[in-house]
PDB file of C-alpha atoms in Angstrom:
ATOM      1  CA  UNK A   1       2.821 -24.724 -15.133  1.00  0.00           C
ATOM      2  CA  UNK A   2       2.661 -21.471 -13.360  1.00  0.00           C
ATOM      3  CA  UNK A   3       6.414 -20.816 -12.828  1.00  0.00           C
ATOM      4  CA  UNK A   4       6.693 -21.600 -16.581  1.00  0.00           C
ATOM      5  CA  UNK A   5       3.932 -18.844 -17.106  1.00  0.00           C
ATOM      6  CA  UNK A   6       5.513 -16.219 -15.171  1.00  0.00           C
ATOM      7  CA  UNK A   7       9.077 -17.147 -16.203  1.00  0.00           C
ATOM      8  CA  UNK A   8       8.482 -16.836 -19.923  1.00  0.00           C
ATOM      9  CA  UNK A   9       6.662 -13.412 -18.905  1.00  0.00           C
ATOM     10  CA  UNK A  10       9.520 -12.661 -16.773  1.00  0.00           C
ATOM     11  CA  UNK A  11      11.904 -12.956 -19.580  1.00  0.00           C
ATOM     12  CA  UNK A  12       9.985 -11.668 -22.085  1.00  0.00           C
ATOM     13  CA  UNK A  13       9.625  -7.934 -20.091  1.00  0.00           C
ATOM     14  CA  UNK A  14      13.894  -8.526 -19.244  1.00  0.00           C
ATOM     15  CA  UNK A  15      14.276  -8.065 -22.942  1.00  0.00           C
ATOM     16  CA  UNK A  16      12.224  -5.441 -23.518  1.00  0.00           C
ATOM     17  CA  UNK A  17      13.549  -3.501 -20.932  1.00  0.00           C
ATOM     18  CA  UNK A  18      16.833  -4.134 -22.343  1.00  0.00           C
ATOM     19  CA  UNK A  19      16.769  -3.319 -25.706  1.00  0.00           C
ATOM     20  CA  UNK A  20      14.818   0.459 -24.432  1.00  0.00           C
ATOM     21  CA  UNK A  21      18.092   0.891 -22.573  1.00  0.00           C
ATOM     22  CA  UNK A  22      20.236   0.212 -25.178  1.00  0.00           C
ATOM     23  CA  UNK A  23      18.039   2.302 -27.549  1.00  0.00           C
ATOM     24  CA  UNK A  24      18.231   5.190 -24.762  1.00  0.00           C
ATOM     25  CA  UNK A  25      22.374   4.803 -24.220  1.00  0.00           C
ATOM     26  CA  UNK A  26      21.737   3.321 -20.733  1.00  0.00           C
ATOM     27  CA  UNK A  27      22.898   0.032 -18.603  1.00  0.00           C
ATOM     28  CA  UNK A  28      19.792  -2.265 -17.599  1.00  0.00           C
ATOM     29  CA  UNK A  29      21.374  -2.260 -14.206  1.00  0.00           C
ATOM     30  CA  UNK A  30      19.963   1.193 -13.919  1.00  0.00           C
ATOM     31  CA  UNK A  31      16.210   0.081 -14.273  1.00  0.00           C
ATOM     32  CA  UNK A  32      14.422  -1.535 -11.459  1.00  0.00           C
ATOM     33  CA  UNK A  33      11.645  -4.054 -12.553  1.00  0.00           C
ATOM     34  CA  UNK A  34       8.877  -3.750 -10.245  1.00  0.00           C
ATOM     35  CA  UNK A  35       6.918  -6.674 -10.453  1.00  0.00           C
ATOM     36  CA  UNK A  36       3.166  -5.564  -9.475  1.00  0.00           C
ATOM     37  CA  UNK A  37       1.413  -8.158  -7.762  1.00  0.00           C
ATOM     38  CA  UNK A  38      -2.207  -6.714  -7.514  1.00  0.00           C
ATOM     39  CA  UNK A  39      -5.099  -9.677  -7.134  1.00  0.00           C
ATOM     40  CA  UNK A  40      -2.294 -12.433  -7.761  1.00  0.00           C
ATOM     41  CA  UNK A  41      -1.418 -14.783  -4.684  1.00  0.00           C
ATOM     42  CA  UNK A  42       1.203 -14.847  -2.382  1.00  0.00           C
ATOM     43  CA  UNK A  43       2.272 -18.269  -4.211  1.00  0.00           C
ATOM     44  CA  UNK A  44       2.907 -16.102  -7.234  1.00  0.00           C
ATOM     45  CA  UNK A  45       5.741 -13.652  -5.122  1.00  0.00           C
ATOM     46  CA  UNK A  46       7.642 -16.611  -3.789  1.00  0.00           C
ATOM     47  CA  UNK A  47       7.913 -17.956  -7.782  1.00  0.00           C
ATOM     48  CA  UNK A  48       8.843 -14.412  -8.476  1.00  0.00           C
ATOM     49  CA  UNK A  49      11.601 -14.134  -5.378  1.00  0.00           C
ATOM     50  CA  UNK A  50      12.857 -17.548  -6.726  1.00  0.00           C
ATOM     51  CA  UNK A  51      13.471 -16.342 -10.390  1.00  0.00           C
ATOM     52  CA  UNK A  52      15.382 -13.311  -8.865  1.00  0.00           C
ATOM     53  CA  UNK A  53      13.069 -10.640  -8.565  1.00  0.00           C
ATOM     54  CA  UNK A  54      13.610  -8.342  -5.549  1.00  0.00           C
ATOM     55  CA  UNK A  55      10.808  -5.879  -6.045  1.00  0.00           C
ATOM     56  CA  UNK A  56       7.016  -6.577  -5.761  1.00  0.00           C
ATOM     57  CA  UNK A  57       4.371  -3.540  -5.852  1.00  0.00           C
ATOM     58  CA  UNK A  58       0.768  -3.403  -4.471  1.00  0.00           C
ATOM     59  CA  UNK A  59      -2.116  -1.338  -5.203  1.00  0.00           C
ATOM     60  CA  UNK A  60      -4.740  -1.778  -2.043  1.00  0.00           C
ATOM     61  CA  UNK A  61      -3.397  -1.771   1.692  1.00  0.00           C
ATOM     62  CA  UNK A  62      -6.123  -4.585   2.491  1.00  0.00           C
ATOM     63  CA  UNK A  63      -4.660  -6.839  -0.071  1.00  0.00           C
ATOM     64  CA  UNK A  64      -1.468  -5.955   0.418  1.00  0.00           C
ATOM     65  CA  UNK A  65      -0.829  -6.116   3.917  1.00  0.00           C
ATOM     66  CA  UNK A  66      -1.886 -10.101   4.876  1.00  0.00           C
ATOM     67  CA  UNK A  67       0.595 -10.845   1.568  1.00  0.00           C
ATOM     68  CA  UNK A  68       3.503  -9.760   2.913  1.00  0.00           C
ATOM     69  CA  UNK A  69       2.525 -11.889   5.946  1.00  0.00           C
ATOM     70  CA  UNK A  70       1.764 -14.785   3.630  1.00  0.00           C
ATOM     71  CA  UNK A  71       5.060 -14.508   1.401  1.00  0.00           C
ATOM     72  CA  UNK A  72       7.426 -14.179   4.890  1.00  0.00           C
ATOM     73  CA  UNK A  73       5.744 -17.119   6.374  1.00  0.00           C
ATOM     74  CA  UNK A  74       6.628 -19.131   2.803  1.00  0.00           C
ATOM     75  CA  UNK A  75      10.258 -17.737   3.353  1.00  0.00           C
ATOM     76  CA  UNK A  76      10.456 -15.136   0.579  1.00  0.00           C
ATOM     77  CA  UNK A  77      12.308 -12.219   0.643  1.00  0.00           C
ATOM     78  CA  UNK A  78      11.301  -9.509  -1.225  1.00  0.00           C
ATOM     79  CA  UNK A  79      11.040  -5.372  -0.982  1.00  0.00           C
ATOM     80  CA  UNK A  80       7.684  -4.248  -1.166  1.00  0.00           C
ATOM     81  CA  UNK A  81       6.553  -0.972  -3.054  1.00  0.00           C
ATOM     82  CA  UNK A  82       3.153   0.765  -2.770  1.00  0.00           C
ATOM     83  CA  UNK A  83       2.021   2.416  -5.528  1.00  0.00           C
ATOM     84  CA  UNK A  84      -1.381   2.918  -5.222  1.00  0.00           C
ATOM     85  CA  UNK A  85      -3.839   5.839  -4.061  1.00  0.00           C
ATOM     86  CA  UNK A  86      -2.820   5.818  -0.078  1.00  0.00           C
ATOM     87  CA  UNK A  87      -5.226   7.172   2.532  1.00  0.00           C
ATOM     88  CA  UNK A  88      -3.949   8.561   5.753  1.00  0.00           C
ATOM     89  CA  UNK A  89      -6.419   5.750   7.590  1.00  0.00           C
ATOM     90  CA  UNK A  90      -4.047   3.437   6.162  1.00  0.00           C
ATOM     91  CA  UNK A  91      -0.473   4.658   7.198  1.00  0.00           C
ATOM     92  CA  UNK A  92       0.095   2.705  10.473  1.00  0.00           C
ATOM     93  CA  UNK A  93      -0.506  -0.684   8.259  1.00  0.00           C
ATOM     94  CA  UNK A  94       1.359   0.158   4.969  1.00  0.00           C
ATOM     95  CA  UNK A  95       4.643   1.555   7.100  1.00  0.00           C
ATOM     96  CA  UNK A  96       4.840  -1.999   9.071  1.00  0.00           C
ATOM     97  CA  UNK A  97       5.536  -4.275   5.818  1.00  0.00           C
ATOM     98  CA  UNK A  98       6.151  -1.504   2.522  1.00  0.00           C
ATOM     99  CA  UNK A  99       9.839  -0.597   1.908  1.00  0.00           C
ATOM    100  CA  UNK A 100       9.087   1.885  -0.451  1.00  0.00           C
ATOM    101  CA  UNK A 101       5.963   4.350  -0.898  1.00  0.00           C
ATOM    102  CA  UNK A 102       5.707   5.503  -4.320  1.00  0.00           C
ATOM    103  CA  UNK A 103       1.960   8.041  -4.342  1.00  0.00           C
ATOM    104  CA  UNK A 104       2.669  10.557  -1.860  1.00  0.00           C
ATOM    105  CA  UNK A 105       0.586  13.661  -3.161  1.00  0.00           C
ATOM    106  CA  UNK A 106      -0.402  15.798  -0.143  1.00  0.00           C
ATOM    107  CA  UNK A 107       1.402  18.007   2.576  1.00  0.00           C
ATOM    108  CA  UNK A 108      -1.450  16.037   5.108  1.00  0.00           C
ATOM    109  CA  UNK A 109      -0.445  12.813   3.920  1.00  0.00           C
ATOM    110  CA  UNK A 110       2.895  13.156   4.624  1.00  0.00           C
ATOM    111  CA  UNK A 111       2.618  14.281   8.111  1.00  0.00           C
ATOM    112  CA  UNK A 112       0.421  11.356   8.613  1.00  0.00           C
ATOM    113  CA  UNK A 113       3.122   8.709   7.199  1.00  0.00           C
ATOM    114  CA  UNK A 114       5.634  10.115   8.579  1.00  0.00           C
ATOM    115  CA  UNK A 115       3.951  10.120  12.371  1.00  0.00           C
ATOM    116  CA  UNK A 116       2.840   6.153  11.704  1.00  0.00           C
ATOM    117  CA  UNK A 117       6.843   5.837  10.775  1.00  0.00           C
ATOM    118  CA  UNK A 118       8.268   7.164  13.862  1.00  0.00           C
ATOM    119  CA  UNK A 119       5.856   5.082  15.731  1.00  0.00           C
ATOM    120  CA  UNK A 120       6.003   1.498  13.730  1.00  0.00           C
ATOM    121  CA  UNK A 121       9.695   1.100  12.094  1.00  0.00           C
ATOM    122  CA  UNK A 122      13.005   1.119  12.801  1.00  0.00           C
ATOM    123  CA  UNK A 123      14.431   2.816  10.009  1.00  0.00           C
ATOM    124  CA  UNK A 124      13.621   5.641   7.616  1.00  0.00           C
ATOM    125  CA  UNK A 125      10.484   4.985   5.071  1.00  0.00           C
ATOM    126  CA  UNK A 126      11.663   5.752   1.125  1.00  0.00           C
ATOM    127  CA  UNK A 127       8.733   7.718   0.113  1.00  0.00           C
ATOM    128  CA  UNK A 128       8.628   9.089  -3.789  1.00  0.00           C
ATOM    129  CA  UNK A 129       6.417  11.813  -4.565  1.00  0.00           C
ATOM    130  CA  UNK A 130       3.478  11.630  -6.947  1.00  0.00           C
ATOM    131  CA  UNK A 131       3.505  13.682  -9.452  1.00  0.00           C
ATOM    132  CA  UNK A 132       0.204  15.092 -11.408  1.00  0.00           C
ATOM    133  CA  UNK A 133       1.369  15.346 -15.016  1.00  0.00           C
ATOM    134  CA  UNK A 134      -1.466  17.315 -16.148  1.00  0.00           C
ATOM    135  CA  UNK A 135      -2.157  19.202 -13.224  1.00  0.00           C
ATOM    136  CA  UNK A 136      -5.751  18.836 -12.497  1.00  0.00           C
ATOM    137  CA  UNK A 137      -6.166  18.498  -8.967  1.00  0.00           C
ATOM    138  CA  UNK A 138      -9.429  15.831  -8.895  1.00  0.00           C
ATOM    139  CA  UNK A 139      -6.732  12.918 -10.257  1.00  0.00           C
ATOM    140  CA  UNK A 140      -3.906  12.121  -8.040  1.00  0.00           C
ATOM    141  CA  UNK A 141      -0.876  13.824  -7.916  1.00  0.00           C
ATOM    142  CA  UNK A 142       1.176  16.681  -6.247  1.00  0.00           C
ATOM    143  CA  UNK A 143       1.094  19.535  -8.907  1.00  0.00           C
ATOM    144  CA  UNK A 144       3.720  21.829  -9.552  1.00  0.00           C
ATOM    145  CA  UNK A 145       3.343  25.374  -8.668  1.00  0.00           C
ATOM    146  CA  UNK A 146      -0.458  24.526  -7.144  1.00  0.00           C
ATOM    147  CA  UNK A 147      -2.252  27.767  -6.200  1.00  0.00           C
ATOM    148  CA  UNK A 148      -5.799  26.053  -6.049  1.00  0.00           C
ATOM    149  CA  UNK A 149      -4.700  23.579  -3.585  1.00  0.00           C
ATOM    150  CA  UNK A 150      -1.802  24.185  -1.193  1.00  0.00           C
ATOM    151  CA  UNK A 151      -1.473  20.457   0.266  1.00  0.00           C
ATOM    152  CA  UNK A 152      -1.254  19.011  -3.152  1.00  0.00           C
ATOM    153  CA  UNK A 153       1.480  21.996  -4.323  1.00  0.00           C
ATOM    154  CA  UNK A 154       4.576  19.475  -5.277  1.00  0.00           C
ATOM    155  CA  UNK A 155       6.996  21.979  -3.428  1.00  0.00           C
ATOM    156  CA  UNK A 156       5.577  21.858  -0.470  1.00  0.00           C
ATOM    157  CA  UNK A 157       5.101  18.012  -0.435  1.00  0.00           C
ATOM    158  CA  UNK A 158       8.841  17.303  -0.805  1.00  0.00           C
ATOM    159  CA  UNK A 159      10.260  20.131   1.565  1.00  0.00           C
ATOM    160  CA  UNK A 160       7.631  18.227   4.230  1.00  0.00           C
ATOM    161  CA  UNK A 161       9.027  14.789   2.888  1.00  0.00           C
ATOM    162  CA  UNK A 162      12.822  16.131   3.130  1.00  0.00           C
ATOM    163  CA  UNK A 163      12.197  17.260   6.419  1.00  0.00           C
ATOM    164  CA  UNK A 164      10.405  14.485   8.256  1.00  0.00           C
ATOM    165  CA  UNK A 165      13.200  12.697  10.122  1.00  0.00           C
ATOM    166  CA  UNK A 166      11.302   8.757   9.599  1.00  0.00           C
ATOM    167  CA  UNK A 167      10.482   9.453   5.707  1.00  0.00           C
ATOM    168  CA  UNK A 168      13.667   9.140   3.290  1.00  0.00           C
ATOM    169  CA  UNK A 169      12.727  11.901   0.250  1.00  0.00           C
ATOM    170  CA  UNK A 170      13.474   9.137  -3.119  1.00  0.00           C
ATOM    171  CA  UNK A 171      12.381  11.152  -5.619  1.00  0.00           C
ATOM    172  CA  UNK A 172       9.229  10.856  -8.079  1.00  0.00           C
ATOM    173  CA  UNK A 173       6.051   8.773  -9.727  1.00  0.00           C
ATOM    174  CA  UNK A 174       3.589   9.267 -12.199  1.00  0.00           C
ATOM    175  CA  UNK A 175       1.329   8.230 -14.003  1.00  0.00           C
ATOM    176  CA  UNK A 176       0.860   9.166 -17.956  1.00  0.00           C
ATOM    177  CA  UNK A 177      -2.896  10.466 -17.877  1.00  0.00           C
ATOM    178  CA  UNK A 178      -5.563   9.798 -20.381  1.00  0.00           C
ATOM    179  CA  UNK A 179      -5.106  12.479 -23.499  1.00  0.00           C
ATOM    180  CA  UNK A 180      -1.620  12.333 -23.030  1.00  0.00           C
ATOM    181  CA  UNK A 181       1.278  10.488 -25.484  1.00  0.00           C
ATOM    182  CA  UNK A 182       3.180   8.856 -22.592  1.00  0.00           C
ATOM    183  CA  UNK A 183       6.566  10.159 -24.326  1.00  0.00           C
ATOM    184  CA  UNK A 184       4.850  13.981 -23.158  1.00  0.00           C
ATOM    185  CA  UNK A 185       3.734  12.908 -19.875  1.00  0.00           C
ATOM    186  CA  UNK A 186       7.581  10.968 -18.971  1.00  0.00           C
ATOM    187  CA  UNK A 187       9.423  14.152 -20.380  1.00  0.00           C
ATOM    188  CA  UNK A 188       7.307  16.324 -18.446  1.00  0.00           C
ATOM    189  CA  UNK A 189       8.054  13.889 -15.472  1.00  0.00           C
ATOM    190  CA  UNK A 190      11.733  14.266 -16.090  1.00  0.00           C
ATOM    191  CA  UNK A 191      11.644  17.573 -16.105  1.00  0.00           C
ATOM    192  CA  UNK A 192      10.240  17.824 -12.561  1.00  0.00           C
ATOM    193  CA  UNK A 193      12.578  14.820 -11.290  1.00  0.00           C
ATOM    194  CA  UNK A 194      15.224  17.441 -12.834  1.00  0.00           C
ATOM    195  CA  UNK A 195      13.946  20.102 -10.608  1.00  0.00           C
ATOM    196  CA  UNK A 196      13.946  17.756  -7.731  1.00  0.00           C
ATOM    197  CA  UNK A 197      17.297  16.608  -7.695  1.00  0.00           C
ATOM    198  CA  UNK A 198      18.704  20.019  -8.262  1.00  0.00           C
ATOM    199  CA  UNK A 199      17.222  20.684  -4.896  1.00  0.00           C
ATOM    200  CA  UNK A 200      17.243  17.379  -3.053  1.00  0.00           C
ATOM    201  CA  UNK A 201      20.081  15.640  -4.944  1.00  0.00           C
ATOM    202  CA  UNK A 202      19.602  12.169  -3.375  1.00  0.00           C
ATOM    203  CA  UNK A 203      16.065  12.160  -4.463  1.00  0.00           C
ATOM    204  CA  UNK A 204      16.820  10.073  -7.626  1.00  0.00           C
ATOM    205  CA  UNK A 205      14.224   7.956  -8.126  1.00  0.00           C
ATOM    206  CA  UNK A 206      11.844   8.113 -11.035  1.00  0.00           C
ATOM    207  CA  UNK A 207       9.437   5.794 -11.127  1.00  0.00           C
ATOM    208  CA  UNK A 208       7.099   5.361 -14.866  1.00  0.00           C
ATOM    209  CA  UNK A 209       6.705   3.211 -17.166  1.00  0.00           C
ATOM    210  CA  UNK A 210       3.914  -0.282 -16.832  1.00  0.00           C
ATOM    211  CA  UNK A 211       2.741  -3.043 -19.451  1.00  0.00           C
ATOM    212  CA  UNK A 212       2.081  -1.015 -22.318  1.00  0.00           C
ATOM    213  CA  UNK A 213       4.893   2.154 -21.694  1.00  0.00           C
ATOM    214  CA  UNK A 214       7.468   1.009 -20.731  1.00  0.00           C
ATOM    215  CA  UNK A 215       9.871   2.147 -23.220  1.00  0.00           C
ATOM    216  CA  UNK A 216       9.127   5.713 -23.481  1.00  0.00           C
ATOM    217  CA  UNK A 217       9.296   5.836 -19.535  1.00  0.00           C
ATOM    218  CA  UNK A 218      12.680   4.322 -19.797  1.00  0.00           C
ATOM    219  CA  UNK A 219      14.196   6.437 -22.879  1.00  0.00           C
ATOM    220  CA  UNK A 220      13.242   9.767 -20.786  1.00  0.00           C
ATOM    221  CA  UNK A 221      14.922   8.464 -17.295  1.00  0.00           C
ATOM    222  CA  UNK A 222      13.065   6.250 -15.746  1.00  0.00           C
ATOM    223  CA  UNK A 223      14.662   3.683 -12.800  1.00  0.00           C
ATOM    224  CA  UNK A 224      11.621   2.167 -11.821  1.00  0.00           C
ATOM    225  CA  UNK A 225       9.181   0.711 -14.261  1.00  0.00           C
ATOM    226  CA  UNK A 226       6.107  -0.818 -12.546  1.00  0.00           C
ATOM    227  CA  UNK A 227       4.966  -4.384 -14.644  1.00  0.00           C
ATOM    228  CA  UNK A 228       2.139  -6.374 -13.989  1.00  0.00           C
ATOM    229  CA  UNK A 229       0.405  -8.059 -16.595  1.00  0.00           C
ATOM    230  CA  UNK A 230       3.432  -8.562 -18.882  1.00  0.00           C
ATOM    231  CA  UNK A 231       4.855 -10.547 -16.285  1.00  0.00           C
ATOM    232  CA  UNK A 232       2.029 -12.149 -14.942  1.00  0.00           C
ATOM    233  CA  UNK A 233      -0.793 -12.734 -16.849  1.00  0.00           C
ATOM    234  CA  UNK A 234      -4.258 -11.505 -17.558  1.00  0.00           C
ATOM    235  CA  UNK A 235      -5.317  -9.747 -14.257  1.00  0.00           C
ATOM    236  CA  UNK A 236      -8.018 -12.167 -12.574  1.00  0.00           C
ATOM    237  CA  UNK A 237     -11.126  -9.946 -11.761  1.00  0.00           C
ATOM    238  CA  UNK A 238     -11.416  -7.781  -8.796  1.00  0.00           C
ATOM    239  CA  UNK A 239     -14.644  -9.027  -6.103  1.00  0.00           C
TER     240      UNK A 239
END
């Protein structure tokens, strides 16, 4: 019953994300489905690996980290994305299972991943840079052309990124703040992933777009759209 859930949910996001790239004049092969996994079981990433998903996203390090344990020891294979608020406590455990690292906002934050890098993997960390669409500095997000808060200034963040030898500069994230249509907040965003790649042009990642915005992430650029309940089902509660 569950792998019929997910499937149909599965399908269902497939298809939208489809017809928003043929609405926007792009290939679905451009768009990286992101399936987040946030309070759902490990049980629930091996059904996803078998229908062909490759990427799985988590929100909280202490969820996140005995998962990826639990889905290697069921024999799933899978790249794992975090996308959520990281603290530098947390580096040494999130660099030992996540592929990808999609909320780096800070100048200290970076330094700290990119020490716990060098000292726990093997190979260089992807790391995207958050991006604060409206700029106020009590939400997450590096802000562009910060005067109020130099480790949150976006410039600096990616020049530290771009120059920390263990860290792999990807490109951007954000998310579409309250007040904002998310068609303004993902053109802003491609604006700065613009700016980005003009300087850093491997850093080609944008990554927008969940449940309810997809489309309008993917019509201004997205490649990585980050799904949870459309694919999974109603959230169950947090403890």
């Amino acid at each position: 019953m569950r792998e019929e859930e997910i499937t149909a949910g599965l399908a269902a996001v497939r298809e939208r994300i489809a017809a928003a790239c043929a609405a926007a004049g792009r290939r679905p092969a451009e768009v990286t489905l992101i399936v987040v996994t946030k309070t759902y079981p490990a049980t629930d990433v091996q059904v996803l690996a078998h229908l062909g998903v490759t990427d799985v996203g988590e929100n909280r390090d202490q969820e996140a980290a005995p998962k990826a344990a639990d889905v290697a020891a069921l024999g799933a294979q899978v790249r794992w994305h975090f996308v959520g608020q990281l603290q530098r406590n947390k580096c040494r455990s999130v660099v030992e299972y996540a592929d990808v690292v999609h909320s780096v906002d800070g100048v200290k934050l970076a330094r700290a991943l990119s020490g716990a890098a060098e000292r726990h993997r093997e190979r260089p960390l992807d790391v995207l840079v958050q991006v604060s669409i409206d700029g106020d500095p009590a939400r997450g997000g590096a802000v562009v052309g910060s005067t109020v808060e130099p480790d949150r200034d976006f410039d600096r963040v990616a020049l530290t990124v771009a120059e920390a030898g263990p860290l792999r500069l990807a490109g951007v994230m954000a998310v579409a703040p309250l007040g904002w249509s998310a068609e303004a907040a993902f053109e802003k965003l491609a604006d700065v992933a613009a700016r980005l790649r003009a300087a850093y042009p491997e850093a080609t990642a944008v990554s927008a777009g969940m449940s309810a915005d997809l489309e309008p992430a993917i019509a201004h650029g997205a490649t990585h759209v980050r799904i949870g309940s459309a694919v999974l089902g109603t959230r169950p509660k947090l403890r």
